JSON list of C-alpha atoms in Angstrom, two decimals:
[
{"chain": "A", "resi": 10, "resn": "UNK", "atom": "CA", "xyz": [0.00, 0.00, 0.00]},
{"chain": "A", "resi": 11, "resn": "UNK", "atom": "CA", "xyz": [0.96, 3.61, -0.79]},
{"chain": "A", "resi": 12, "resn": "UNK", "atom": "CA", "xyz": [1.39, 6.23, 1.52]},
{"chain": "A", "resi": 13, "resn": "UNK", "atom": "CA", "xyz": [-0.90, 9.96, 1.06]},
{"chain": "A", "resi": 14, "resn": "UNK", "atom": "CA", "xyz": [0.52, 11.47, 3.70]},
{"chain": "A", "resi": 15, "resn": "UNK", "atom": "CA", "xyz": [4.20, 12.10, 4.81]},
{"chain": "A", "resi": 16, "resn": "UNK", "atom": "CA", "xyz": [5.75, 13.21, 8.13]},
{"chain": "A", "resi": 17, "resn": "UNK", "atom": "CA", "xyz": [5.33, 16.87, 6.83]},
{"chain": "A", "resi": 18, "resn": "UNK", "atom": "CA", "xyz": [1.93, 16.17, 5.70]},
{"chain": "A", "resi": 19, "resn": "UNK", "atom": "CA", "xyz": [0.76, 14.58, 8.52]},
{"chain": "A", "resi": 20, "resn": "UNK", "atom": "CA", "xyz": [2.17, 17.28, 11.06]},
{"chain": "A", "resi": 21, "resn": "UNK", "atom": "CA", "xyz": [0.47, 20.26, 8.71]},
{"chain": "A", "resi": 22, "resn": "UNK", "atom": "CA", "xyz": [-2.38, 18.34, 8.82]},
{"chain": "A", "resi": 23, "resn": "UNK", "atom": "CA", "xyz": [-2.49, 18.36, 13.27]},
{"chain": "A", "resi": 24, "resn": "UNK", "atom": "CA", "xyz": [-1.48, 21.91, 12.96]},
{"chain": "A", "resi": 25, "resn": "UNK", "atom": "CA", "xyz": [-4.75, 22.87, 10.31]},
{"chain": "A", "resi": 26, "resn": "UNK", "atom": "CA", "xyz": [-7.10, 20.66, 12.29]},
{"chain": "A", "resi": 27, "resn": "UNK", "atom": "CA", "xyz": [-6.19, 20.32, 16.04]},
{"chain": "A", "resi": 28, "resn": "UNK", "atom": "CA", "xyz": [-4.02, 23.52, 16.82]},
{"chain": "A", "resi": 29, "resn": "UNK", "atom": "CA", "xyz": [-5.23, 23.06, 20.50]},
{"chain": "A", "resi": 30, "resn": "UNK", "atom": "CA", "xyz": [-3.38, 20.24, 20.66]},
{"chain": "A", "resi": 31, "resn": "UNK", "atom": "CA", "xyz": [-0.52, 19.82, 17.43]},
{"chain": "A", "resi": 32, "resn": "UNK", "atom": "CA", "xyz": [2.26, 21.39, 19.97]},
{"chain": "A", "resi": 33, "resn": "UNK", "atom": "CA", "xyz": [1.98, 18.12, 21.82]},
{"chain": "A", "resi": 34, "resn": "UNK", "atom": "CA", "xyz": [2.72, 15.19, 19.00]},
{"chain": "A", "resi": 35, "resn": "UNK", "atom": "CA", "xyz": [5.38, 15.46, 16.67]},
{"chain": "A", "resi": 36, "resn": "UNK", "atom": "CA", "xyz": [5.39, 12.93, 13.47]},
{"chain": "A", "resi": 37, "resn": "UNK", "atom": "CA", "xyz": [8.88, 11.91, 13.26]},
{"chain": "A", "resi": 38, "resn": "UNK", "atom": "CA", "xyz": [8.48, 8.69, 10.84]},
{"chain": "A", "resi": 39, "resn": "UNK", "atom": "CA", "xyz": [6.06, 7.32, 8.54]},
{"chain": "A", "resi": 40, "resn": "UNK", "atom": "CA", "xyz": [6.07, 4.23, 6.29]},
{"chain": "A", "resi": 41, "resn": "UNK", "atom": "CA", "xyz": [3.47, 1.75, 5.05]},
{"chain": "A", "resi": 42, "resn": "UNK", "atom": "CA", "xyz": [0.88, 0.92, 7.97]},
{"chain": "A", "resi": 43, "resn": "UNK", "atom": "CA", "xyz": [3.28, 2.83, 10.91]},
{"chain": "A", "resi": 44, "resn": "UNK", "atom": "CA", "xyz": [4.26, 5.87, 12.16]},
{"chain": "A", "resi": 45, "resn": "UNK", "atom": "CA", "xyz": [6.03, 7.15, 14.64]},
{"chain": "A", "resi": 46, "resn": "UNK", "atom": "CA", "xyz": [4.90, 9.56, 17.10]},
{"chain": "A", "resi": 47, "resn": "UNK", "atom": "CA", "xyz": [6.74, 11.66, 20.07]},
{"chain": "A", "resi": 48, "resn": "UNK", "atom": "CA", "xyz": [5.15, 14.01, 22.41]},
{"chain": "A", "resi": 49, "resn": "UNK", "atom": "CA", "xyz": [7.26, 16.14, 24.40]},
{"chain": "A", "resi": 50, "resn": "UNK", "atom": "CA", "xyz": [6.96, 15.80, 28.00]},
{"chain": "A", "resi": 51, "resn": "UNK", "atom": "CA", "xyz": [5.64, 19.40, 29.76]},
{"chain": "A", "resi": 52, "resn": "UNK", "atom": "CA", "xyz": [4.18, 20.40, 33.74]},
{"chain": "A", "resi": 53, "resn": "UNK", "atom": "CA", "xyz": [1.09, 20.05, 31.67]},
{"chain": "A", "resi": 54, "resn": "UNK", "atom": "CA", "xyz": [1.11, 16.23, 31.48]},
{"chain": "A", "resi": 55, "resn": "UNK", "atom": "CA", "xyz": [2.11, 15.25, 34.79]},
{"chain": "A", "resi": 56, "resn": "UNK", "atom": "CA", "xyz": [0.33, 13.77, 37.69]},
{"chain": "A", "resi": 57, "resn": "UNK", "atom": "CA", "xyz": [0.19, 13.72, 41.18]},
{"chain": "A", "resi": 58, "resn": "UNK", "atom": "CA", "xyz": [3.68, 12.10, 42.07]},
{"chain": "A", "resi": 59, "resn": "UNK", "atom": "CA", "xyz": [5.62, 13.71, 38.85]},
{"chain": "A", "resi": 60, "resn": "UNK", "atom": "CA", "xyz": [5.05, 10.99, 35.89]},
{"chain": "A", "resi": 61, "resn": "UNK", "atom": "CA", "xyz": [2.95, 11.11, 32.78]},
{"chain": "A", "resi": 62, "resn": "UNK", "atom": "CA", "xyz": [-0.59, 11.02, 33.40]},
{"chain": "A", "resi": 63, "resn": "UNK", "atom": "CA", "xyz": [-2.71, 8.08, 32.19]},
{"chain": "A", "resi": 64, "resn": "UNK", "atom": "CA", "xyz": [-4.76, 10.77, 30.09]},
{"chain": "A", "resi": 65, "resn": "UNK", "atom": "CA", "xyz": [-1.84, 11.78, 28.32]},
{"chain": "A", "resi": 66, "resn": "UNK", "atom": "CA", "xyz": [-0.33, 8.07, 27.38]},
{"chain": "A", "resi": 67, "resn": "UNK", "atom": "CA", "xyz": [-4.34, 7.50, 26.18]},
{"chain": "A", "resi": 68, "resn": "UNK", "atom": "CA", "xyz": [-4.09, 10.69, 23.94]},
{"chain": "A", "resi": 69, "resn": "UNK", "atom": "CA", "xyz": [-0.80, 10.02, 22.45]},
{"chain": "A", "resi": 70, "resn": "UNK", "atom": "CA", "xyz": [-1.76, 6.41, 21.77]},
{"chain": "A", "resi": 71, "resn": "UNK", "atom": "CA", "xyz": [-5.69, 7.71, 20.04]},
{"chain": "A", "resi": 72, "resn": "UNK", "atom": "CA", "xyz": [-3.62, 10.39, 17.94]},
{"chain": "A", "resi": 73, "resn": "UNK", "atom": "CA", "xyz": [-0.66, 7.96, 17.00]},
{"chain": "A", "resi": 74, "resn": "UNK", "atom": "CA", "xyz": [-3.29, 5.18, 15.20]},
{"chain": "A", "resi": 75, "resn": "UNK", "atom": "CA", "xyz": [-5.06, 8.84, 13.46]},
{"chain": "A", "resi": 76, "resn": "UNK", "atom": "CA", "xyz": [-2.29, 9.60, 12.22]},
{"chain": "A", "resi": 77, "resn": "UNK", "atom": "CA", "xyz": [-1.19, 6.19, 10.86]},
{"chain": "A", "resi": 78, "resn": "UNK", "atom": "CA", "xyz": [-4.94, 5.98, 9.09]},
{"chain": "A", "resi": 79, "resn": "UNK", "atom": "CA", "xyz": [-4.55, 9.52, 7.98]},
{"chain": "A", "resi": 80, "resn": "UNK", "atom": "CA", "xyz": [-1.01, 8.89, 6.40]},
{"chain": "A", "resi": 81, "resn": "UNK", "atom": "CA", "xyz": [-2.51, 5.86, 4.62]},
{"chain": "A", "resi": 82, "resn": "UNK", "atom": "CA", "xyz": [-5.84, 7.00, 3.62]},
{"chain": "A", "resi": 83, "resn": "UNK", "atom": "CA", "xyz": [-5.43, 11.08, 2.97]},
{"chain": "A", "resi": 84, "resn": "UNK", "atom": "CA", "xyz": [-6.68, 13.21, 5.07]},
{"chain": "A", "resi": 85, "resn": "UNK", "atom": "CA", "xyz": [-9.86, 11.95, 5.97]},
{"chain": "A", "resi": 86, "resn": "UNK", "atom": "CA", "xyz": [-10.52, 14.44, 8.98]},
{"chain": "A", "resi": 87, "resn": "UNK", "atom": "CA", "xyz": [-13.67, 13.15, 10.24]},
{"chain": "A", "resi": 88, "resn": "UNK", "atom": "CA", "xyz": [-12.63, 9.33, 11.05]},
{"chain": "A", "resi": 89, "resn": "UNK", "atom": "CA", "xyz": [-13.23, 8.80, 14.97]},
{"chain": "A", "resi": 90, "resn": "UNK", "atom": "CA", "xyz": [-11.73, 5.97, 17.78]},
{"chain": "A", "resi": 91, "resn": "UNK", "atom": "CA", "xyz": [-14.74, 3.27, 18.10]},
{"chain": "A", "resi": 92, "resn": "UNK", "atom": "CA", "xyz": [-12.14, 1.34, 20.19]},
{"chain": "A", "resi": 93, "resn": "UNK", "atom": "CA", "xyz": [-9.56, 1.81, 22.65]},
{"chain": "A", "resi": 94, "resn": "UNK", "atom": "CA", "xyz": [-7.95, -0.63, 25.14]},
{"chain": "A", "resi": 95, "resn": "UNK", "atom": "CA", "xyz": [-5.06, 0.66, 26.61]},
{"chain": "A", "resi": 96, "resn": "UNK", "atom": "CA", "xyz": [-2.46, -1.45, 29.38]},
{"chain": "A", "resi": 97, "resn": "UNK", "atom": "CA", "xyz": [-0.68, 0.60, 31.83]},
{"chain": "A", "resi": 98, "resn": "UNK", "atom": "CA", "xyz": [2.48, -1.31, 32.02]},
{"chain": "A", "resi": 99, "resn": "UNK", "atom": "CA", "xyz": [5.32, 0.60, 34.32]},
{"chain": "A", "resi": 100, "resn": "UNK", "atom": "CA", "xyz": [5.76, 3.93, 35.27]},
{"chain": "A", "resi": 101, "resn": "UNK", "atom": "CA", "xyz": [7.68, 6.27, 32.83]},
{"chain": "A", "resi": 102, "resn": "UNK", "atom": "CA", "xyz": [10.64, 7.94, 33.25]},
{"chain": "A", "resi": 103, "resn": "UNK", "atom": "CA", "xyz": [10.11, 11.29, 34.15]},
{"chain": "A", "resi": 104, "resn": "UNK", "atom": "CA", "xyz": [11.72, 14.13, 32.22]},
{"chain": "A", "resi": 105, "resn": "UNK", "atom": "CA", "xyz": [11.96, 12.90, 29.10]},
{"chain": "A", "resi": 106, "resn": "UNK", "atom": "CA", "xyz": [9.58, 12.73, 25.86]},
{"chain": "A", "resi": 107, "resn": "UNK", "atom": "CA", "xyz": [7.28, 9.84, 25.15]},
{"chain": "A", "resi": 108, "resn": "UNK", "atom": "CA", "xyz": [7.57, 7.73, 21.92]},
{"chain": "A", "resi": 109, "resn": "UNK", "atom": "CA", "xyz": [4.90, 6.16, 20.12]},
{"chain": "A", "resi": 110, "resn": "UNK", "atom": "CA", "xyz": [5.01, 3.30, 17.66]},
{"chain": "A", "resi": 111, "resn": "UNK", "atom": "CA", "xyz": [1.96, 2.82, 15.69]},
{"chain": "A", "resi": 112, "resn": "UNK", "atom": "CA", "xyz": [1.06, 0.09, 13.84]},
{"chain": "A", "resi": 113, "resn": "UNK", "atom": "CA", "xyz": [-2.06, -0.73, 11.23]},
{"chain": "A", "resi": 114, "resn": "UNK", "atom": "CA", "xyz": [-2.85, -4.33, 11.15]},
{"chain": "A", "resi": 115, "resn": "UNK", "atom": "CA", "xyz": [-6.20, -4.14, 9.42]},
{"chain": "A", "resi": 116, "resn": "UNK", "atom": "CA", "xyz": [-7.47, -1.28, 6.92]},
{"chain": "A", "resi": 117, "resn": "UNK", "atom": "CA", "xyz": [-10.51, -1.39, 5.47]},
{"chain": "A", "resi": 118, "resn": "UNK", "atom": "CA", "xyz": [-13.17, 0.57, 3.57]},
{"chain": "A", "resi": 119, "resn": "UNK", "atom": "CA", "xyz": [-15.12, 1.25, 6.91]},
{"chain": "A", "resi": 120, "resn": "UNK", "atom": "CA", "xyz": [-12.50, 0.71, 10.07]},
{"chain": "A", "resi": 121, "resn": "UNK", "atom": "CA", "xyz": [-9.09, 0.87, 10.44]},
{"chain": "A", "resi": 122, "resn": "UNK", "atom": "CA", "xyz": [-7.44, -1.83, 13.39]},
{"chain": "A", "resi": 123, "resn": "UNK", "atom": "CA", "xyz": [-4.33, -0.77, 15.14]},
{"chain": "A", "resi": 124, "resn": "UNK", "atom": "CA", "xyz": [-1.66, -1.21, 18.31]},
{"chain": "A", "resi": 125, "resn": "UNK", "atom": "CA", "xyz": [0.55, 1.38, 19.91]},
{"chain": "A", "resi": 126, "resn": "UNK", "atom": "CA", "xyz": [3.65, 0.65, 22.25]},
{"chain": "A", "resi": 127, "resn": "UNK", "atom": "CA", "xyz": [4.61, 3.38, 24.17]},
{"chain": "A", "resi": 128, "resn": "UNK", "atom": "CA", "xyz": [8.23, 4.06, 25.42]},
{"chain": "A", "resi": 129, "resn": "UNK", "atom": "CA", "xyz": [9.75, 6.70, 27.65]},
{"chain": "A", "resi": 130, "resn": "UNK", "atom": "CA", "xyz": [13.23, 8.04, 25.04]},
{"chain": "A", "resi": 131, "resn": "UNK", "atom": "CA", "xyz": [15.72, 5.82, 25.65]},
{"chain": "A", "resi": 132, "resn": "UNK", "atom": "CA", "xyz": [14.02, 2.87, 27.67]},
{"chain": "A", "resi": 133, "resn": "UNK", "atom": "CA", "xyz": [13.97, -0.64, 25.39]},
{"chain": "A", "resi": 134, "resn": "UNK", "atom": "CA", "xyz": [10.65, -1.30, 27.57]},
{"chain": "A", "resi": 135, "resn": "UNK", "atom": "CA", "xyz": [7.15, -0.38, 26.63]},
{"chain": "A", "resi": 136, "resn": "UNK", "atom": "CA", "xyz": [5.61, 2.05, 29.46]},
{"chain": "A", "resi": 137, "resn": "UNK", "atom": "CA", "xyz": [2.01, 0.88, 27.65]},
{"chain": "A", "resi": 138, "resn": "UNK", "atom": "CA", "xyz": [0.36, -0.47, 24.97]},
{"chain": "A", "resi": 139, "resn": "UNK", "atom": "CA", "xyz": [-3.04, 0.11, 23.58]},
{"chain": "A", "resi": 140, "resn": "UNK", "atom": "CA", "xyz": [-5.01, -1.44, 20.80]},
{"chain": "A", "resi": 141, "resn": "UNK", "atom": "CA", "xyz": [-7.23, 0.84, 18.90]},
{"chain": "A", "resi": 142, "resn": "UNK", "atom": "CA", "xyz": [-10.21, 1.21, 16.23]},
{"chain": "A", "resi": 143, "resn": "UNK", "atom": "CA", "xyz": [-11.17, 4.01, 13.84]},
{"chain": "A", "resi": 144, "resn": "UNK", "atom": "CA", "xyz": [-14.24, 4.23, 12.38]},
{"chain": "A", "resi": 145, "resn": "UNK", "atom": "CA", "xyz": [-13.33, 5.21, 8.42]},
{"chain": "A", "resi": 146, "resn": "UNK", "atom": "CA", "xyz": [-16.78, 8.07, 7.50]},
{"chain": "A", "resi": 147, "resn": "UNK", "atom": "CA", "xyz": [-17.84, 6.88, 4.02]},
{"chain": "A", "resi": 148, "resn": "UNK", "atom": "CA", "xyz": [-16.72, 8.64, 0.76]}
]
């Protein structure tokens, strides 16, 4: 399958449609079915305690398997999460930026299927991993 949308693309694209939120994902890689997604870590996405809020590791997770549908369908703005289950795994580091990695294993005309592993930079273990479905609006 072809890509429509590159890193560039695909970071324009969070910038034109979610500017409340584009500061906080950054597309660093895209190829067929994946991308790769890092959100820098800010005051703003702590808990209680100092480490990433759950809320946060769920956003970055939802907006990491958009952006893998949007990179292989085009920008198809109005697709929207049917699914999400998410596993907390271990804490993550503090003070340094999440990475996702995004993965499509199913896209269809109607839903796209997908799993995230989340790392904290510079750990070889996953902090979480979620499993995701978008809903794909008709043409």
């Amino acid at each position: 399958m072809d890509l429509k949308m590159d890193a560039a693309a695909l970071n324009a694209l969070m910038i034109k449609e979610f500017p409340q939120v584009a500061e906080d994902f950054i597309v660093e890689k895209v190829a067929p079915m994946q991308v790769t997604v890092r959100l820098p870590v800010a005051d703003r996405h702590l808990r209680p305690g100092g480490t990433i809020s759950g809320p946060t590791m769920f956003g970055l997770a939802d907006v990491s398997i958009y952006l893998a549908t949007m990179a292989m369908i085009g920008p198809v703005t109005l697709a929207v999460t049917t699914n999400c289950s998410i596993d907390f795994m271990r804490k993550p580091q503090s003070g340094v930026d999440l990475i996702a990695y995004a993965r499509l294993h199913k896209l269809g005309r109607s839903l796209a299927v997908g799993d995230v592993l989340i790392h904290s930079e510079g750990l070889e273990a996953p902090v979480a991993r979620a499993s995701l479905t978008y809903a794909i609006p008709p043409k």
